[in-house]
XYZ file of N, CA, C and O in Angstrom:
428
model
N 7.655 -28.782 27.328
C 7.146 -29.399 26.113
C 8.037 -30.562 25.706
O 9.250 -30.475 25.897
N 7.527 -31.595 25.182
C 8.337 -32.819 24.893
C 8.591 -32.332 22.931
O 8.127 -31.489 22.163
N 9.393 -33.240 22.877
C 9.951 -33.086 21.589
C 9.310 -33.185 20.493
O 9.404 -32.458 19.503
N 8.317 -34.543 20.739
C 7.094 -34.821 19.834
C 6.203 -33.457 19.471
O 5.919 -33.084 18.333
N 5.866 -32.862 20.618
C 4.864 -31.632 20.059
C 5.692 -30.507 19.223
O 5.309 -29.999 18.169
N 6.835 -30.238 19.870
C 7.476 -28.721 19.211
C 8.393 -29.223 17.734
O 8.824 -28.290 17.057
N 8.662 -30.530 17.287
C 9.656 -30.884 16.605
C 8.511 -31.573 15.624
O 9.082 -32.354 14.863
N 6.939 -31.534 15.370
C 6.394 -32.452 14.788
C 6.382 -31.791 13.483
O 6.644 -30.593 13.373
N 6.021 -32.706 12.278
C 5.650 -32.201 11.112
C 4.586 -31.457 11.005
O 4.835 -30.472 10.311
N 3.429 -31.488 11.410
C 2.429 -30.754 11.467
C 2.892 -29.635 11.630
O 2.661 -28.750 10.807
N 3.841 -29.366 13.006
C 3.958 -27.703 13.313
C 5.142 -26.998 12.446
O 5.096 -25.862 11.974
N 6.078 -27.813 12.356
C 6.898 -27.177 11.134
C 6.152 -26.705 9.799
O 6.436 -25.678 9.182
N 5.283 -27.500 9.498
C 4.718 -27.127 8.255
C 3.372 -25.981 8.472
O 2.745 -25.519 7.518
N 3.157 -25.725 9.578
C 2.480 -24.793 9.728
C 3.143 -23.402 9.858
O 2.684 -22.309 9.529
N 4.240 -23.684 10.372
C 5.091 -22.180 10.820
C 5.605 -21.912 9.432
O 6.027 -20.764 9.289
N 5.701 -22.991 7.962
C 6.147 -22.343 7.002
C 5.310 -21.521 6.248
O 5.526 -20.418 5.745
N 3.749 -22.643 6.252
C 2.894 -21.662 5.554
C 3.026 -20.778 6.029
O 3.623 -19.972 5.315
N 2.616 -20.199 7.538
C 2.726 -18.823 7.601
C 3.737 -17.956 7.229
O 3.408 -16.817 6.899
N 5.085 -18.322 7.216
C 6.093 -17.598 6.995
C 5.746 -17.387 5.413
O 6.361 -16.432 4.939
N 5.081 -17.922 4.695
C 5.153 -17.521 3.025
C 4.057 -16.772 2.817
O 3.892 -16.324 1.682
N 3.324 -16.550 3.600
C 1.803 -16.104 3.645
C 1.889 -14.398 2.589
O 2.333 -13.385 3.130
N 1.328 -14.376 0.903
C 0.908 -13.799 0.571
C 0.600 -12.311 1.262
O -0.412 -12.201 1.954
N 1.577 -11.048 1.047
C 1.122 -9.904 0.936
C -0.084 -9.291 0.117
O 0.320 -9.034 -1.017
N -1.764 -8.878 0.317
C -2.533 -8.325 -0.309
C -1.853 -6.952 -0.913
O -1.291 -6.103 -0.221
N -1.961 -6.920 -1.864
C -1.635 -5.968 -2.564
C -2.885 -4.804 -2.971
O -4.067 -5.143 -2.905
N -2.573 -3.725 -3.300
C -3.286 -2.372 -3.208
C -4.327 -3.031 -4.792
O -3.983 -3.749 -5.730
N -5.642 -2.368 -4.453
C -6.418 -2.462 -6.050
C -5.534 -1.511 -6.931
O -4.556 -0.798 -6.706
N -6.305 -1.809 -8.040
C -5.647 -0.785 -9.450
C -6.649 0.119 -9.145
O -6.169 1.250 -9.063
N -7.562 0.100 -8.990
C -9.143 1.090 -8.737
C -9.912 0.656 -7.863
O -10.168 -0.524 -7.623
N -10.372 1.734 -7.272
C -11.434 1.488 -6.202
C -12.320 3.018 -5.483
O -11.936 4.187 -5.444
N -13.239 2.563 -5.128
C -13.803 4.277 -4.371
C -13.600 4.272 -3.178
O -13.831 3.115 -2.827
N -13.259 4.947 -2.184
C -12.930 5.453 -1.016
C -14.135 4.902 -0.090
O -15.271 4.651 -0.490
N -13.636 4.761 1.278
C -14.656 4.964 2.378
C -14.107 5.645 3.226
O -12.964 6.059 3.036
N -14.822 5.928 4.402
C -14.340 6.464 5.622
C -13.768 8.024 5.320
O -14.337 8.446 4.313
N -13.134 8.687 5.692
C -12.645 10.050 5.185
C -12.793 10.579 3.795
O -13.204 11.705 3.512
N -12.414 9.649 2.954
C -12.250 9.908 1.089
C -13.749 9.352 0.947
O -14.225 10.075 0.072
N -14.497 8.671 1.249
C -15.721 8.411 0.917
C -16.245 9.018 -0.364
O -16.549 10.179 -0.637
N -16.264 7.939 -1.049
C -16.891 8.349 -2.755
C -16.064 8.634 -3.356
O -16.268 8.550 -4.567
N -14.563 9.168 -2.871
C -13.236 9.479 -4.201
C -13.046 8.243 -5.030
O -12.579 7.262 -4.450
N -13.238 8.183 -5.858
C -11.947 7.413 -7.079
C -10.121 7.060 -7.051
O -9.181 7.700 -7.525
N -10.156 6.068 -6.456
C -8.929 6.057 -7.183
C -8.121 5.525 -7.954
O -8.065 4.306 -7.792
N -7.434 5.942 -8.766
C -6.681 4.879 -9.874
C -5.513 5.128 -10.071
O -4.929 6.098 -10.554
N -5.073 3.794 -9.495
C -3.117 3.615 -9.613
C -2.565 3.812 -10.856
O -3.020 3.113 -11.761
N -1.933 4.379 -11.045
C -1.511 4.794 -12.622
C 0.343 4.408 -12.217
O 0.831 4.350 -13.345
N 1.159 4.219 -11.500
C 2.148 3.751 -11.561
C 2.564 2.825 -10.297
O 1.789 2.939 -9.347
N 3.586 1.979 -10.124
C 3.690 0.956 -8.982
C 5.063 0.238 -9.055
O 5.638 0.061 -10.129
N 5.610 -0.206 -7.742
C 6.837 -0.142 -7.838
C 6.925 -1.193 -6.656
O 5.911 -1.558 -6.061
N 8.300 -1.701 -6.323
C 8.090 -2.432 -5.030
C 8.689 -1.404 -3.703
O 8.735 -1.745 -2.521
N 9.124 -0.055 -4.283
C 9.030 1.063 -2.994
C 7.947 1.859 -2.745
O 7.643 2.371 -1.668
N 7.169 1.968 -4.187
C 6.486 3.122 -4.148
C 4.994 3.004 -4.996
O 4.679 2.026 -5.674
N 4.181 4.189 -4.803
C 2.772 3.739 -5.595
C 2.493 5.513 -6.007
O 2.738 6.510 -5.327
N 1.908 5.394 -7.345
C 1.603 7.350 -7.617
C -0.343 6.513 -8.377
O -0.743 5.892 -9.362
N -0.969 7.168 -6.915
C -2.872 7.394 -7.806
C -3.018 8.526 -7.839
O -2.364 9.460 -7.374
N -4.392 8.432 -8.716
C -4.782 9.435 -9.769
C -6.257 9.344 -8.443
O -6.837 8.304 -8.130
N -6.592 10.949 -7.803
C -7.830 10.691 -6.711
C -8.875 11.787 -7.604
O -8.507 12.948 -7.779
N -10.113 11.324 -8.106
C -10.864 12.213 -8.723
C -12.163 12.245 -7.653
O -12.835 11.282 -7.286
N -12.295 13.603 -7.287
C -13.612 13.942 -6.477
C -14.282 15.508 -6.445
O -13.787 16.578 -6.090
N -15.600 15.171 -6.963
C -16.448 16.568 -7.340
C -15.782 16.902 -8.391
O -15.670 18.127 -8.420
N -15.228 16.343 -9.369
C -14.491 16.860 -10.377
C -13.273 17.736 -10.490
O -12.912 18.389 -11.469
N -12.675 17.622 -9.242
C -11.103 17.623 -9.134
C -10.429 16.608 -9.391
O -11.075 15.562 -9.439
N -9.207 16.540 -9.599
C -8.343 15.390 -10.089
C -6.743 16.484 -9.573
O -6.323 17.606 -9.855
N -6.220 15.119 -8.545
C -4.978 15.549 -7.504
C -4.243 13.885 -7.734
O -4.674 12.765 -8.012
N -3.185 14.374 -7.497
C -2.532 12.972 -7.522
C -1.794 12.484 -5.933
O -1.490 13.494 -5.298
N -1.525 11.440 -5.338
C -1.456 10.965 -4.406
C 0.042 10.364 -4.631
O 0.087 9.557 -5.560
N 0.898 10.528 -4.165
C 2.355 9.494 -4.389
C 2.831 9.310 -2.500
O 2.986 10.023 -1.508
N 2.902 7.906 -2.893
C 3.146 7.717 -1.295
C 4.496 6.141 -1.497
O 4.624 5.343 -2.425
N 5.368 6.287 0.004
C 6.377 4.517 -0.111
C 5.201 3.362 0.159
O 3.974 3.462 0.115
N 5.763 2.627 0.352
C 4.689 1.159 -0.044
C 5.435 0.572 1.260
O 6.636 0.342 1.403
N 4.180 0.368 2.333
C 4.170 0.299 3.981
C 3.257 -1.181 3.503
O 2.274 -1.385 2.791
N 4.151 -2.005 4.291
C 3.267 -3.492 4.385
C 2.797 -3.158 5.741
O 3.447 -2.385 6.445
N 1.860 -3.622 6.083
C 0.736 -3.775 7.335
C 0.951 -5.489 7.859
O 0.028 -6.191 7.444
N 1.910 -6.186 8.614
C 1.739 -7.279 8.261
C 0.666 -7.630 9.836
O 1.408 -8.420 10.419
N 0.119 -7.559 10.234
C -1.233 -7.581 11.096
C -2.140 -7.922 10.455
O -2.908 -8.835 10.757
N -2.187 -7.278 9.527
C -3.393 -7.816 8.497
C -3.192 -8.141 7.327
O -4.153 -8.161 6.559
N -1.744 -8.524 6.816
C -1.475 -9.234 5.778
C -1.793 -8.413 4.624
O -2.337 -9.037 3.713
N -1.513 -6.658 4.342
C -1.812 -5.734 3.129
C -0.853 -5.181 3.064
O 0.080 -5.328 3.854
N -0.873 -4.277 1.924
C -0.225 -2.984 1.668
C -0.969 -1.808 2.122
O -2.143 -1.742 1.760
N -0.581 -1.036 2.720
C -1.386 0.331 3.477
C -1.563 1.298 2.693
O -0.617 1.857 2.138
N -2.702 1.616 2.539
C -3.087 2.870 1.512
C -2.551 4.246 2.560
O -3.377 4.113 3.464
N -1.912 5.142 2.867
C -1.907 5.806 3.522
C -3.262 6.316 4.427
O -4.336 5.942 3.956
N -3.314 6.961 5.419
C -4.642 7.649 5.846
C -4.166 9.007 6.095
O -2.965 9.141 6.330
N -5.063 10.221 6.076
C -4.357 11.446 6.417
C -3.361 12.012 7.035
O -2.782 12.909 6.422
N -2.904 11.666 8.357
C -1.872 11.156 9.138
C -0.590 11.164 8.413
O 0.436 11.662 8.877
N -0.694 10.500 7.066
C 0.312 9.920 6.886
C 0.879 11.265 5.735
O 1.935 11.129 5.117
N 0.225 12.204 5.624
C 0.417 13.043 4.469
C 1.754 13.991 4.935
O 1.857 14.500 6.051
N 2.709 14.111 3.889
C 3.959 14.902 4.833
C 5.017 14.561 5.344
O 6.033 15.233 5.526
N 4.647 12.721 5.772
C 5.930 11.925 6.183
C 5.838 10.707 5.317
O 6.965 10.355 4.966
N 5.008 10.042 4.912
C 5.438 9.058 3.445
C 4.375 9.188 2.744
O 3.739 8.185 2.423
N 4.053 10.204 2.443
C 3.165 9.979 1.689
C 2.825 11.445 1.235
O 2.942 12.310 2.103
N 2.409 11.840 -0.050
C 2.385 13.267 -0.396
C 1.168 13.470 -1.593
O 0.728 12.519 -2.238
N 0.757 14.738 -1.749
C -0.514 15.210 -2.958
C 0.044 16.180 -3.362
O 0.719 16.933 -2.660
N -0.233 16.340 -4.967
C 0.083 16.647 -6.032
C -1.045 17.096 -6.867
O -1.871 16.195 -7.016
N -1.434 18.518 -7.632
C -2.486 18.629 -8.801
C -1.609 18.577 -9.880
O -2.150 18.281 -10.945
N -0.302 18.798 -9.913
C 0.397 18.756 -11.260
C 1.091 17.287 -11.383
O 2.090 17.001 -10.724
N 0.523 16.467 -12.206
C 1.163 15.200 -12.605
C 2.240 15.090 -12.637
O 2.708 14.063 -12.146
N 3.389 16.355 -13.384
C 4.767 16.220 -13.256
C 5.280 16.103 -12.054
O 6.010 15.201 -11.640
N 4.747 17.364 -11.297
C 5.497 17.006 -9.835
C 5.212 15.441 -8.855
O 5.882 15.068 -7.892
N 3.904 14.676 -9.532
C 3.756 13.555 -9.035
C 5.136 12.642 -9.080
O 5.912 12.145 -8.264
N 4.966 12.723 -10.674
C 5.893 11.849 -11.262
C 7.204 11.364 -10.137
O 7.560 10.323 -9.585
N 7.666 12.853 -10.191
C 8.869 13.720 -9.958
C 9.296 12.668 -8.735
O 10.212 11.845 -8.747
N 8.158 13.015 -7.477
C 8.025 12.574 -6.267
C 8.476 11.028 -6.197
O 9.169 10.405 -5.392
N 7.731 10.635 -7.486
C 7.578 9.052 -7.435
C 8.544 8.470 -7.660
O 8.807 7.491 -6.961
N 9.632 8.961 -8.974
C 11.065 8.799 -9.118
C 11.785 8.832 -8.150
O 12.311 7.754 -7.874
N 12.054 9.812 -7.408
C 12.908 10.367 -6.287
C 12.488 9.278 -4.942
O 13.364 9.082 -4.099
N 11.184 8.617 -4.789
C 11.792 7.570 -3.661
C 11.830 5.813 -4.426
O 11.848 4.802 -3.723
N 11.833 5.795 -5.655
C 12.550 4.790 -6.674
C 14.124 4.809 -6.738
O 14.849 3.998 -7.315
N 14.433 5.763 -6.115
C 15.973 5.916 -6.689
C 17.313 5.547 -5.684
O 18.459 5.662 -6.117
């Protein structure tokens, strides 16, 4: 490659946009597809380690506290998927122990 192509302004300024390129961040609310299909969920606390939702389905209500996994492939924050339950990510019916959870990887 000659110097002109790898040293041009064009490509420097392209390799920065990308380097600044916007993390999508998780909704505050939304309904499920795929596995959770039709759950509710609503973020009720948020952090830059961590996230605690509120999952209401058939009229249960469990809480979800999981660390905050960037996906950078696709430029998001990863909602956990089942998989993930047990190693970063955990469920809760008692809000306190949500809390609890949510503190403890804040700290």
């Amino acid at each position: 490659m000659d110097s002109k192509t790898t040293n041009s302004p064009e490509l420097r300024l392209n390799k920065e946009k990308h380097a600044i390129k916007a993390i999508r961040r998780l909704e505050k609310e939304f309904i499920g597809r795929g596995e959770v299909s039709g759950f509710k969920f609503t973020q009720i606390k948020a952090t830059n380690s961590a996230f605690l939702y509120k999952v209401e389905s058939s009229g249960v209500i469990y809480y979800e506290v999981f660390k905050k996994r960037k996906n950078v492939r696709f430029g998001n924050v990863s909602y956990p998927t089942s998989k993930a339950f047990g190693k970063w990510a955990w469920t809760y019916r008692d809000i306190d122990k949500a809390i609890k959870k949510f503190d403890q990887l804040n700290s």
